[in-house]
């Protein structure tokens, strides 16, 4: 079997790439090892740049019809008093509409629904074939010209030859192992429990509720559901399970009493997923004709809600590049360097942001909470800091925080508000076509 591109892994990264290649008539095979999705919960929050990409591949209207548009994130900090009641310390809001872009919002969509929409779109194109379940187990040869991918299917083993092999298998990528690239890994002092359940009507915005030692993130989903993420200490899951589901309900209702009667609709521990955050970045995305995309290349701490977005954004750039290479008959793999040049620094930047956000919620000290409250308040109140925060999260551009910005966030310098709307053009901080696809200029 010979193809232009073999995509290994039918997650968000693999499917986004399959759509892009299909739309440009590139002969592609996608293999996915699972019959159906194993994990119940994965990334569901789409950031502005991903909405822009989904618009360009013609899926934004369908995504909007199956999702909930969330224009801001609300932050509520509380102090637990001696009688165990909660006293509100602060309330802040980060708004996407400070960014001057038509895609200045976020959107929640069930992970499997987004995969279904991408799969439907990829299946429209005759140039895209698909085998599922089909598991990639390794390569036959080191030589890129002779190399074939070994695929196990229900009918037996296949050897697939392609000009380019894409590792899109997520965190435990066998393609990455075959490439033998270095990988830096960060682990954390906390874990998360994640689950979706019905929500009260009042819960209609992304909301983060924190005390000195608790973190609960709530993100509205369609059909009056909400996806929740509760930060716990390692080992706490075991203790909670021993105590029974009441201990889990209590953790939620103490922070938001309105959830009483809703969270109890989770009737089994089986529905609650333990999530162990890990951050990794590989040293190389490309080796000869093998390329990594999505979680195979990097995974980020889930605090920033960026993992799925990086996967979409990687596959957009990689897809554009491969389509250009086939269209212009320049299939020499040296051109693949462009993909790494564009995507690696951006993914590493977002990864650092996710790490910093994680640290802000990692330590249960009073001074740490005060610092966090100050940082969020100063960021909201300064138009430049607010803009930078939302732009850097959005994927639409990068405007780095300076040492002065960090001092303002820490309250060491005043954070000034400016009524004049910030223009991205003036500061050249939003990526343009030349930044995204620099090989194709002119
Ligand atoms: C519990 C959890 C919660 C998360 N929450 C968020 C969030 O809130 N926001 C966010 O942005 N991100 C979140 N993420 C991360 C996000 O889901 C991932 O970043 C995103 O799914 C990456 O997409 P991917 O396609 O690269 O990898 P994956 O989604 O992991 O897809 C990889 C695919 O490859 C297949 N595969 C693996 N090995 C093989 C093989 N040998 N042969 C063939 N196929 C193979 C797998 O079955 C899978 O379908 C979360 C992740 C988890 C696990």
XYZ file of N, CA and C in Angstrom, residues 199-390:
576
model
N -26.182 21.213 34.898
C -25.851 22.472 35.595
C -27.097 23.328 35.804
N -27.043 24.166 36.856
C -28.134 25.133 37.012
C -28.012 26.210 35.933
N -29.143 26.861 35.572
C -29.120 27.877 34.504
C -28.167 29.021 34.830
N -28.018 29.299 36.148
C -27.182 30.439 36.540
C -25.706 30.223 36.180
N -25.330 28.985 35.986
C -23.923 28.697 35.677
C -23.748 28.709 34.156
N -23.565 29.933 33.605
C -23.518 30.024 32.145
C -22.204 30.630 31.627
N -21.199 30.756 32.500
C -19.886 31.277 32.097
C -18.782 30.376 32.633
N -17.624 30.402 31.972
C -16.465 29.679 32.525
C -16.158 30.291 33.882
N -16.052 29.457 34.906
C -15.914 29.979 36.270
C -14.848 29.204 37.029
N -13.974 29.950 37.691
C -12.946 29.301 38.501
C -13.120 29.770 39.938
N -13.351 28.803 40.842
C -13.586 29.134 42.239
C -12.405 28.602 43.036
N -11.795 29.475 43.839
C -10.629 29.006 44.595
C -10.668 29.474 46.043
N -10.105 28.641 46.900
C -9.805 29.045 48.271
C -8.302 28.831 48.396
N -7.823 29.007 49.635
C -6.391 28.806 49.854
C -5.945 27.412 49.377
N -6.802 26.409 49.575
C -6.367 25.057 49.193
C -7.360 24.276 48.342
N -8.258 24.975 47.670
C -9.160 24.287 46.738
C -9.207 25.015 45.407
N -9.404 24.266 44.342
C -9.578 24.845 43.002
C -10.676 24.052 42.316
N -11.685 24.771 41.846
C -12.742 24.108 41.070
C -12.984 24.920 39.804
N -12.792 24.292 38.644
C -13.058 24.950 37.361
C -14.357 24.400 36.796
N -15.228 25.299 36.324
C -16.532 24.879 35.780
C -16.715 25.491 34.396
N -16.964 24.643 33.394
C -17.032 25.113 32.017
C -18.319 24.596 31.380
N -19.288 25.506 31.117
C -20.579 25.068 30.590
C -20.470 24.336 29.251
N -21.234 23.271 29.127
C -21.326 22.481 27.899
C -22.750 22.602 27.352
N -22.993 22.197 26.093
C -24.378 22.193 25.585
C -25.242 21.214 26.392
N -26.514 21.224 26.140
C -27.497 20.360 26.815
C -27.481 20.551 28.329
N -27.273 21.801 28.738
C -27.309 22.135 30.169
C -26.412 21.269 31.025
N -25.223 20.986 30.490
C -24.248 20.241 31.284
C -23.082 21.166 31.623
N -22.254 20.732 32.555
C -21.053 21.499 32.860
C -19.904 20.518 33.051
N -18.749 20.871 32.504
C -17.545 20.056 32.715
C -16.825 20.655 33.913
N -16.461 19.812 34.856
C -15.820 20.328 36.062
C -14.440 19.718 36.238
N -13.557 20.480 36.879
C -12.200 20.024 37.154
C -11.874 20.407 38.589
N -11.682 19.415 39.449
C -11.408 19.682 40.866
C -9.965 19.302 41.173
N -9.204 20.271 41.707
C -7.806 19.972 42.053
C -7.764 19.216 43.386
N -6.992 18.129 43.415
C -6.856 17.340 44.652
C -5.375 17.038 44.903
N -5.079 16.633 46.146
C -3.704 16.218 46.447
C -3.543 14.765 46.004
N -2.316 14.339 45.651
C -2.139 12.927 45.315
C -2.589 12.077 46.506
N -3.330 11.044 46.249
C -3.798 10.180 47.336
C -5.201 10.550 47.811
N -5.625 11.817 47.506
C -6.937 12.258 48.003
C -8.081 11.496 47.322
N -7.860 11.109 46.085
C -8.897 10.365 45.352
C -9.235 9.064 46.085
N -8.169 8.415 46.558
C -8.346 7.146 47.271
C -9.164 7.373 48.560
N -8.772 8.442 49.297
C -9.481 8.742 50.557
C -10.944 9.062 50.279
N -11.169 9.870 49.228
C -12.554 10.246 48.899
C -13.384 9.019 48.535
N -12.773 8.125 47.772
C -13.508 6.919 47.356
C -13.890 6.081 48.561
N -12.958 6.039 49.551
C -13.246 5.275 50.776
C -14.423 5.898 51.514
N -14.412 7.255 51.565
C -15.470 7.962 52.300
C -16.823 7.897 51.599
N -16.782 7.693 50.283
C -18.037 7.622 49.530
C -18.286 8.891 48.719
N -19.262 8.804 47.801
C -19.524 9.920 46.881
C -19.911 11.215 47.598
N -20.449 11.077 48.837
C -20.835 12.279 49.589
C -19.659 13.238 49.768
N -18.460 12.675 49.940
C -17.285 13.538 50.139
C -17.000 14.332 48.854
N -17.266 13.717 47.716
C -17.071 14.399 46.434
C -18.130 15.505 46.268
N -19.393 15.173 46.545
C -20.468 16.174 46.414
C -20.164 17.368 47.335
N -19.695 17.038 48.564
C -19.422 18.084 49.557
C -18.363 19.068 49.033
N -17.307 18.517 48.429
C -16.221 19.382 47.930
C -16.782 20.415 46.944
N -17.761 20.015 46.136
C -18.346 20.928 45.144
C -19.316 21.910 45.798
N -20.231 21.358 46.637
C -21.307 22.214 47.175
C -20.777 23.219 48.188
N -19.683 22.896 48.851
C -19.092 23.875 49.776
C -18.621 25.103 49.006
N -18.118 24.866 47.786
C -17.609 25.986 46.995
C -18.730 26.712 46.257
N -19.701 25.944 45.709
C -20.858 26.563 45.047
C -22.123 25.864 45.532
N -22.812 26.444 46.499
C -24.028 25.807 47.025
C -25.082 25.563 45.929
N -25.082 26.385 44.859
C -26.061 26.199 43.761
C -25.934 24.832 43.088
N -24.807 24.150 43.306
C -24.627 22.843 42.649
C -25.349 21.717 43.389
N -25.883 22.056 44.565
C -26.609 21.055 45.341
C -27.797 20.548 44.513
N -27.915 19.239 44.402
C -29.010 18.665 43.607
C -28.564 18.386 42.177
N -27.475 19.004 41.741
C -26.960 18.774 40.377
C -25.792 17.789 40.409
N -24.798 18.111 41.265
C -23.608 17.249 41.297
C -23.974 15.836 41.776
N -25.038 15.735 42.577
C -25.445 14.412 43.090
C -25.954 13.507 41.965
N -26.172 14.093 40.773
C -26.636 13.240 39.662
C -25.517 12.360 39.109
N -24.289 12.604 39.591
C -23.186 11.665 39.278
C -23.353 10.527 40.273
N -23.747 9.358 39.759
C -24.135 8.313 40.712
C -23.089 7.203 40.871
N -21.912 7.390 40.247
C -20.905 6.329 40.372
C -19.509 6.925 40.212
N -18.547 6.368 40.952
C -17.148 6.808 40.814
C -16.637 6.532 39.414
N -17.254 5.553 38.734
C -16.786 5.196 37.374
C -16.900 6.381 36.423
N -17.847 7.285 36.728
C -18.040 8.436 35.820
C -17.000 9.526 36.066
N -16.286 9.434 37.185
C -15.323 10.485 37.543
C -13.922 10.030 37.126
N -13.247 10.884 36.382
C -11.937 10.478 35.849
C -10.799 11.177 36.584
N -9.803 10.393 36.965
C -8.603 10.968 37.588
C -7.677 11.438 36.475
N -7.180 12.659 36.613
C -6.332 13.236 35.560
C -5.000 13.611 36.214
N -3.918 13.032 35.748
C -2.601 13.344 36.333
C -1.867 14.279 35.379
N -1.695 15.544 35.777
C -1.090 16.488 34.832
C 0.398 16.215 34.589
N 0.775 16.276 33.352
C 2.191 16.133 32.959
C 2.430 17.152 31.850
N 3.638 17.679 31.829
C 4.000 18.593 30.746
C 5.212 17.993 30.065
N 5.163 17.843 28.754
C 6.381 17.401 28.076
C 6.586 18.157 26.768
N 7.835 18.275 26.384
C 8.184 18.904 25.110
C 9.325 18.111 24.497
N 9.206 17.776 23.214
C 10.291 17.029 22.571
C 11.292 18.003 21.949
N 12.514 17.501 21.720
C 13.562 18.373 21.194
C 13.407 18.600 19.692
N 12.713 17.708 19.007
C 12.590 17.782 17.549
C 11.192 17.324 17.133
N 10.567 18.041 16.217
C 9.249 17.598 15.728
C 9.381 16.774 14.440
N 10.548 16.920 13.787
C 10.717 16.323 12.457
C 12.034 15.569 12.406
N 12.011 14.357 11.863
C 13.261 13.646 11.592
C 13.069 12.971 10.235
N 13.828 13.414 9.257
C 13.671 12.960 7.868
C 12.203 13.052 7.462
N 11.571 11.894 7.142
C 10.175 12.002 6.687
C 9.170 11.601 7.769
N 9.585 11.684 9.046
C 8.658 11.402 10.150
C 8.398 12.700 10.914
N 7.135 12.948 11.245
C 6.755 14.229 11.843
C 5.801 13.985 13.011
N 5.965 14.759 14.074
C 5.057 14.642 15.233
C 4.098 15.830 15.273
N 2.863 15.551 15.673
C 1.886 16.637 15.843
C 1.045 16.386 17.098
N 0.534 17.466 17.681
C -0.338 17.347 18.858
C 0.414 16.828 20.076
N -0.307 16.074 20.919
C 0.269 15.592 22.183
C 1.497 14.689 21.978
N 1.689 14.156 20.801
C 2.892 13.352 20.547
C 4.136 14.239 20.669
N 3.979 15.516 20.321
C 5.120 16.443 20.371
C 5.205 17.193 21.699
N 4.054 17.445 22.308
C 4.046 18.257 23.544
C 2.739 18.008 24.277
N 2.815 17.967 25.592
C 1.546 18.036 26.322
C 1.700 19.147 27.343
N 0.588 19.821 27.631
C 0.651 20.977 28.519
C -0.196 20.707 29.757
N 0.090 21.452 30.823
C -0.727 21.322 32.035
C -2.164 21.731 31.678
N -3.177 20.970 32.115
C -4.549 21.259 31.663
C -5.133 22.580 32.165
N -4.465 23.234 33.146
C -4.981 24.472 33.729
C -5.318 25.514 32.658
N -4.493 25.569 31.600
C -4.688 26.626 30.612
C -5.675 26.232 29.507
N -6.170 24.993 29.514
C -7.137 24.567 28.490
C -6.587 24.722 27.083
N -5.358 24.237 26.857
C -4.695 24.511 25.584
C -4.358 23.257 24.763
N -4.388 22.067 25.379
C -3.869 20.864 24.722
C -4.494 20.613 23.358
N -5.829 20.595 23.343
C -6.527 20.307 22.094
C -6.267 21.421 21.072
N -6.106 22.644 21.567
C -5.869 23.776 20.677
C -4.503 23.697 20.007
N -3.504 23.281 20.777
C -2.170 23.127 20.175
C -2.222 22.049 19.102
N -3.001 20.994 19.346
C -3.116 19.905 18.362
C -3.726 20.439 17.060
N -4.784 21.233 17.170
C -5.440 21.795 15.969
C -4.475 22.746 15.250
N -3.787 23.566 16.045
C -2.913 24.584 15.442
C -1.681 23.951 14.785
N -1.124 22.896 15.402
C -0.018 22.154 14.762
C -0.474 21.611 13.411
N -1.620 20.932 13.438
C -2.060 20.233 12.223
C -2.472 21.204 11.138
N -2.890 22.406 11.514
C -3.200 23.417 10.509
C -1.923 23.803 9.757
N -0.853 24.111 10.501
C 0.394 24.542 9.855
C 1.004 23.377 9.064
N 1.029 22.192 9.691
C 1.605 21.026 9.006
C 0.796 20.689 7.739
N -0.523 20.768 7.863
C -1.388 20.464 6.712
C -1.135 21.431 5.577
N -1.098 22.733 5.873
C -0.834 23.751 4.842
C 0.497 23.465 4.148
N 1.520 23.124 4.971
C 2.856 22.901 4.410
C 2.867 21.667 3.493
N 2.298 20.565 3.974
C 2.295 19.348 3.153
C 1.506 19.574 1.857
N 0.377 20.264 1.950
C -0.436 20.523 0.744
C 0.369 21.350 -0.256
N 1.084 22.345 0.260
C 1.925 23.192 -0.612
C 3.042 22.352 -1.241
N 3.655 21.463 -0.446
C 4.749 20.637 -0.972
C 4.254 19.741 -2.104
N 3.073 19.139 -1.931
C 2.549 18.257 -2.989
C 2.088 19.071 -4.198
N 1.458 20.211 -3.934
C 0.925 21.039 -5.026
C 2.050 21.569 -5.903
N 3.172 21.938 -5.279
C 4.261 22.543 -6.047
C 5.344 21.506 -6.396
N 5.030 20.237 -6.092
C 5.978 19.157 -6.403
C 7.336 19.341 -5.736
N 7.332 19.835 -4.523
C 8.589 20.018 -3.781
C 8.522 19.146 -2.532
N 8.608 17.830 -2.731
C 8.371 16.944 -1.591
C 9.670 16.540 -0.864
N 10.720 17.295 -1.088
C 11.961 17.078 -0.335
C 11.680 17.374 1.140
N 12.086 16.451 2.035
C 11.672 16.639 3.434
C 12.369 17.786 4.153
N 13.380 18.400 3.510
C 13.994 19.584 4.136
C 12.967 20.692 4.379
N 11.942 20.748 3.515
C 10.914 21.788 3.692
C 10.147 21.643 4.997
N 10.169 20.442 5.565
C 9.411 20.208 6.802
C 9.940 21.043 7.975
N 11.179 21.517 7.830
C 11.742 22.380 8.880
C 10.844 23.570 9.173
N 10.109 24.022 8.133
C 9.228 25.185 8.322
C 8.212 24.922 9.426
N 7.711 23.691 9.433
C 6.677 23.338 10.421
C 7.242 23.497 11.838
N 8.428 22.942 12.037
C 9.030 23.021 13.375
C 9.363 24.473 13.746
N 9.837 25.224 12.728
C 10.206 26.625 12.988
C 9.002 27.438 13.455
N 7.831 27.167 12.839
C 6.636 27.935 13.220
C 6.058 27.412 14.528
N 5.909 26.107 14.652
C 5.107 25.575 15.750
C 5.856 25.363 17.063
N 7.128 24.998 17.005
C 7.820 24.629 18.253
C 7.903 25.819 19.222
N 8.351 27.007 18.776
C 8.422 28.115 19.737
C 7.047 28.501 20.283
N 6.013 28.396 19.438
C 4.673 28.777 19.911
C 4.174 27.773 20.951
N 4.369 26.485 20.671
C 3.898 25.464 21.627
C 4.676 25.576 22.934
N 5.968 25.847 22.838
C 6.780 25.967 24.067
C 6.359 27.193 24.881
N 5.979 28.250 24.176
C 5.513 29.467 24.865
C 4.222 29.166 25.644
N 3.266 28.527 24.963
C 1.991 28.189 25.620
C 2.241 27.204 26.771
N 3.176 26.296 26.564
C 3.501 25.317 27.597
C 4.030 26.024 28.857
N 4.872 27.050 28.654
C 5.387 27.812 29.809
C 4.249 28.549 30.513
N 3.331 29.112 29.709
C 2.184 29.816 30.323
C 1.349 28.853 31.158
N 1.128 27.657 30.617
C 0.299 26.677 31.345
C 1.006 26.275 32.638
N 2.336 26.206 32.585
C 3.123 25.841 33.760
C 3.009 26.940 34.829
N 3.116 28.211 34.373
C 3.013 29.326 35.336
C 1.625 29.363 35.973
N 0.584 29.126 35.149
C -0.788 29.108 35.695
C -0.913 27.982 36.715
N -0.294 26.846 36.399
C -0.364 25.696 37.315
C 0.296 26.038 38.647
N 1.446 26.716 38.586
C 2.158 27.048 39.824
C 1.321 27.978 40.714
N 0.581 28.883 40.060
C -0.239 29.838 40.834
C -1.268 29.138 41.717
N -1.654 27.920 41.296
C -2.686 27.201 42.062
C -2.115 25.975 42.777
N -0.775 25.883 42.840
C -0.162 24.646 43.360
C 0.133 24.654 44.854
N 0.157 25.853 45.488
C 0.605 25.881 46.883
C -0.473 26.457 47.801
N -0.813 25.744 48.879
C -1.956 26.146 49.709
C -1.589 27.172 50.790
N -0.819 28.208 50.433
C -0.411 29.191 51.435
C -1.214 30.475 51.273
N -1.431 31.136 52.394
C -2.181 32.386 52.410
C -1.517 33.444 51.520
N -0.168 33.563 51.626
C 0.540 34.574 50.834
C 0.432 34.250 49.341
N 0.406 32.976 49.047
C 0.297 32.551 47.637
C -1.059 32.973 47.071
N -2.098 32.783 47.905
C -3.445 33.179 47.465
C -3.498 34.696 47.258
N -2.870 35.462 48.174
C -2.871 36.935 48.053
C -2.171 37.374 46.761
N -1.054 36.705 46.481
C -0.298 37.028 45.268
C -1.150 36.755 44.017
N -1.864 35.628 44.062
C -2.719 35.236 42.924
C -3.837 36.269 42.742
N -4.465 36.661 43.843
C -5.567 37.636 43.761
C -5.028 38.944 43.172
N -3.889 39.387 43.658
C -3.282 40.622 43.173
C -3.024 40.515 41.673
N -2.428 39.390 41.271
C -2.071 39.189 39.860
C -3.303 39.265 38.964
N -4.374 38.602 39.362
C -5.591 38.586 38.543
C -6.214 39.989 38.511
N -6.257 40.652 39.669
C -6.851 42.006 39.716
C -6.074 42.985 38.844
N -4.758 42.975 39.001
C -3.935 43.927 38.243
C -4.058 43.645 36.745
N -4.126 42.353 36.382
C -4.236 42.001 34.956
C -5.566 42.493 34.400
N -6.634 42.312 35.162
C -7.942 42.767 34.670
C -7.974 44.292 34.532
N -7.356 44.978 35.489
C -7.500 46.430 35.516
C -6.561 47.174 34.565
N -5.507 46.527 34.107
C -4.627 47.200 33.147
C -4.989 46.740 31.746
N -5.294 47.701 30.856
C -5.713 47.282 29.513
C -4.612 46.514 28.787
N -3.346 46.902 28.987
C -2.274 46.199 28.271
C -2.100 44.773 28.826
N -2.094 44.648 30.161
C -1.913 43.308 30.759
C -3.076 42.388 30.380
N -4.285 42.952 30.407
C -5.485 42.170 30.063
C -5.373 41.679 28.610
N -4.969 42.603 27.742
C -4.829 42.258 26.322
C -3.786 41.148 26.141
N -2.630 41.339 26.788
C -1.557 40.344 26.637
C -2.021 38.979 27.131
N -2.673 38.962 28.297
C -3.131 37.706 28.878
C -4.043 36.960 27.895
N -5.032 37.689 27.343
C -6.012 37.021 26.493
C -5.415 36.656 25.128
